[in-house]
């Protein structure tokens, strides 16, 4: 190999600089003027290396014509109908809206198990006779669709966005100052509430009679989690899971139920909390005191309604607690320990296959040794309308 290299160098040496002279001309008003190399480089804004490459090709009598933009491997242009077929295929993918920013964002989210290449392969499988490149598929996907892969962002504050837009559009310094003050107030409020949460956590770790937990519903878990191509186009069965994370013990407890057994509203959420309390606490004896602080997600349909208040009254009447407080983080800035738990489950989910709903329990308990899980059957759900 080394010898070959040396030989090649010798051939190049044969046609040395002294044997070949290059002259440079520039056309000006139909006349050609002799110029130096530097002038050519400056006028055409090209590097010395590019000129050198051309010179080498010329020395060896190689073709120096510009072949950029010329392709011989494209049999024909892709027709409009084929592009329409691709568009229809992409549109048919089940996509999810963002949970928190439905009003401010028009982005949709595809399954985290998909990617453009997998979608393209799937298209080719269904239409093996159509000639269509992956790069063109990607171009259509990126330029014509506002689709993203993976779960929607869980926390984005529309108020922060609104303030930012007003700040950018503000024409006077006074308006800018007023918006900045509003922004500072908003973030101070957020920090204050996080401080209260932190104090509650510290209290619950020090005093067993001060119970603090946060609770939130996880994003829908779909099954069966098969990976053959047509799965991406089909609606799947839903499984719901509610997390109750005890801040004192740092133990998350997940309740899982099949979407065909119950929905994911306030009845279901309050039923999970009721079972959690019954499983973990005994009714108080006379004179005993126990306080509960609940930090739920701020979703009106699930945690921020009359049924939750009814449940807390019921728990006090049944002497599980003497006082119950419900506290909320600032909307849009509501990252709770439950969200960390969900991230662990999502990570485990990618390595798991689920054929039927009860298998989600295995996925959850394998996500972290701290997890416990409970499968909710139909009879586990309690209708609190009588308490209301
Ligand atoms: Zn905000």
mmCIF file with all atom_site columns, N, CA and C and ligand atoms in Angstrom, residues 156-163 183 186-187 190 330-333, ligand 1:
data_model
loop_
_atom_site.group_PDB
_atom_site.id
_atom_site.type_symbol
_atom_site.label_atom_id
_atom_site.label_alt_id
_atom_site.label_comp_id
_atom_site.label_asym_id
_atom_site.label_entity_id
_atom_site.label_seq_id
_atom_site.pdbx_PDB_ins_code
_atom_site.Cartn_x
_atom_site.Cartn_y
_atom_site.Cartn_z
_atom_site.occupancy
_atom_site.B_iso_or_equiv
_atom_site.pdbx_formal_charge
_atom_site.auth_seq_id
_atom_site.auth_comp_id
_atom_site.auth_asym_id
_atom_site.auth_atom_id
_atom_site.pdbx_PDB_model_num
ATOM   1  N  N   . UNK A 1 156 ? -46.612 23.180 30.077 1.00 0.00 ? 156 UNK A N   1
ATOM   2  C  CA  . UNK A 1 156 ? -46.290 24.438 29.412 1.00 0.00 ? 156 UNK A CA  1
ATOM   3  C  C   . UNK A 1 156 ? -47.336 25.432 29.866 1.00 0.00 ? 156 UNK A C   1
ATOM   4  N  N   . UNK A 1 157 ? -46.878 26.605 30.270 1.00 0.00 ? 157 UNK A N   1
ATOM   5  C  CA  . UNK A 1 157 ? -47.789 27.566 30.868 1.00 0.00 ? 157 UNK A CA  1
ATOM   6  C  C   . UNK A 1 157 ? -48.229 28.583 29.829 1.00 0.00 ? 157 UNK A C   1
ATOM   7  N  N   . UNK A 1 158 ? -49.516 28.612 29.557 1.00 0.00 ? 158 UNK A N   1
ATOM   8  C  CA  . UNK A 1 158 ? -50.044 29.531 28.546 1.00 0.00 ? 158 UNK A CA  1
ATOM   9  C  C   . UNK A 1 158 ? -49.922 30.978 29.025 1.00 0.00 ? 158 UNK A C   1
ATOM   10 N  N   . UNK A 1 159 ? -49.982 31.183 30.349 1.00 0.00 ? 159 UNK A N   1
ATOM   11 C  CA  . UNK A 1 159 ? -49.869 32.544 30.887 1.00 0.00 ? 159 UNK A CA  1
ATOM   12 C  C   . UNK A 1 159 ? -48.459 33.105 30.653 1.00 0.00 ? 159 UNK A C   1
ATOM   13 N  N   . UNK A 1 160 ? -47.445 32.259 30.879 1.00 0.00 ? 160 UNK A N   1
ATOM   14 C  CA  . UNK A 1 160 ? -46.050 32.668 30.607 1.00 0.00 ? 160 UNK A CA  1
ATOM   15 C  C   . UNK A 1 160 ? -45.895 33.043 29.138 1.00 0.00 ? 160 UNK A C   1
ATOM   16 N  N   . UNK A 1 161 ? -46.463 32.200 28.248 1.00 0.00 ? 161 UNK A N   1
ATOM   17 C  CA  . UNK A 1 161 ? -46.379 32.461 26.809 1.00 0.00 ? 161 UNK A CA  1
ATOM   18 C  C   . UNK A 1 161 ? -47.056 33.781 26.457 1.00 0.00 ? 161 UNK A C   1
ATOM   19 N  N   . UNK A 1 162 ? -48.233 33.982 27.052 1.00 0.00 ? 162 UNK A N   1
ATOM   20 C  CA  . UNK A 1 162 ? -49.006 35.197 26.768 1.00 0.00 ? 162 UNK A CA  1
ATOM   21 C  C   . UNK A 1 162 ? -48.213 36.448 27.189 1.00 0.00 ? 162 UNK A C   1
ATOM   22 N  N   . UNK A 1 163 ? -47.632 36.376 28.395 1.00 0.00 ? 163 UNK A N   1
ATOM   23 C  CA  . UNK A 1 163 ? -46.840 37.519 28.880 1.00 0.00 ? 163 UNK A CA  1
ATOM   24 C  C   . UNK A 1 163 ? -45.647 37.787 27.964 1.00 0.00 ? 163 UNK A C   1
ATOM   25 N  N   . UNK A 1 183 ? -44.920 39.165 35.270 1.00 0.00 ? 183 UNK A N   1
ATOM   26 C  CA  . UNK A 1 183 ? -44.161 37.920 35.103 1.00 0.00 ? 183 UNK A CA  1
ATOM   27 C  C   . UNK A 1 183 ? -43.443 37.529 36.401 1.00 0.00 ? 183 UNK A C   1
ATOM   28 N  N   . UNK A 1 186 ? -45.950 36.252 38.876 1.00 0.00 ? 186 UNK A N   1
ATOM   29 C  CA  . UNK A 1 186 ? -46.385 34.901 38.510 1.00 0.00 ? 186 UNK A CA  1
ATOM   30 C  C   . UNK A 1 186 ? -45.350 33.859 38.960 1.00 0.00 ? 186 UNK A C   1
ATOM   31 N  N   . UNK A 1 187 ? -44.065 34.147 38.712 1.00 0.00 ? 187 UNK A N   1
ATOM   32 C  CA  . UNK A 1 187 ? -43.019 33.189 39.080 1.00 0.00 ? 187 UNK A CA  1
ATOM   33 C  C   . UNK A 1 187 ? -42.786 33.146 40.585 1.00 0.00 ? 187 UNK A C   1
ATOM   34 N  N   . UNK A 1 190 ? -45.398 30.883 41.892 1.00 0.00 ? 190 UNK A N   1
ATOM   35 C  CA  . UNK A 1 190 ? -45.008 29.494 41.602 1.00 0.00 ? 190 UNK A CA  1
ATOM   36 C  C   . UNK A 1 190 ? -43.986 28.996 42.617 1.00 0.00 ? 190 UNK A C   1
ATOM   37 N  N   . UNK A 1 330 ? -49.269 25.979 40.975 1.00 0.00 ? 330 UNK A N   1
ATOM   38 C  CA  . UNK A 1 330 ? -49.759 26.957 39.991 1.00 0.00 ? 330 UNK A CA  1
ATOM   39 C  C   . UNK A 1 330 ? -49.947 26.241 38.651 1.00 0.00 ? 330 UNK A C   1
ATOM   40 N  N   . UNK A 1 331 ? -51.100 26.480 38.058 1.00 0.00 ? 331 UNK A N   1
ATOM   41 C  CA  . UNK A 1 331 ? -51.419 25.820 36.798 1.00 0.00 ? 331 UNK A CA  1
ATOM   42 C  C   . UNK A 1 331 ? -50.327 26.063 35.747 1.00 0.00 ? 331 UNK A C   1
ATOM   43 N  N   . UNK A 1 332 ? -49.893 25.010 35.101 1.00 0.00 ? 332 UNK A N   1
ATOM   44 C  CA  . UNK A 1 332 ? -48.837 25.133 34.096 1.00 0.00 ? 332 UNK A CA  1
ATOM   45 C  C   . UNK A 1 332 ? -47.442 24.952 34.673 1.00 0.00 ? 332 UNK A C   1
ATOM   46 N  N   . UNK A 1 333 ? -47.327 25.054 35.987 1.00 0.00 ? 333 UNK A N   1
ATOM   47 C  CA  . UNK A 1 333 ? -46.032 24.823 36.650 1.00 0.00 ? 333 UNK A CA  1
ATOM   48 C  C   . UNK A 1 333 ? -46.274 23.754 37.722 1.00 0.00 ? 333 UNK A C   1
HETATM 49 ZN ZN1 . LIG B 2 .   ? -46.173 30.282 33.821 1.00 0.00 ? 1   LIG B ZN1 1
#
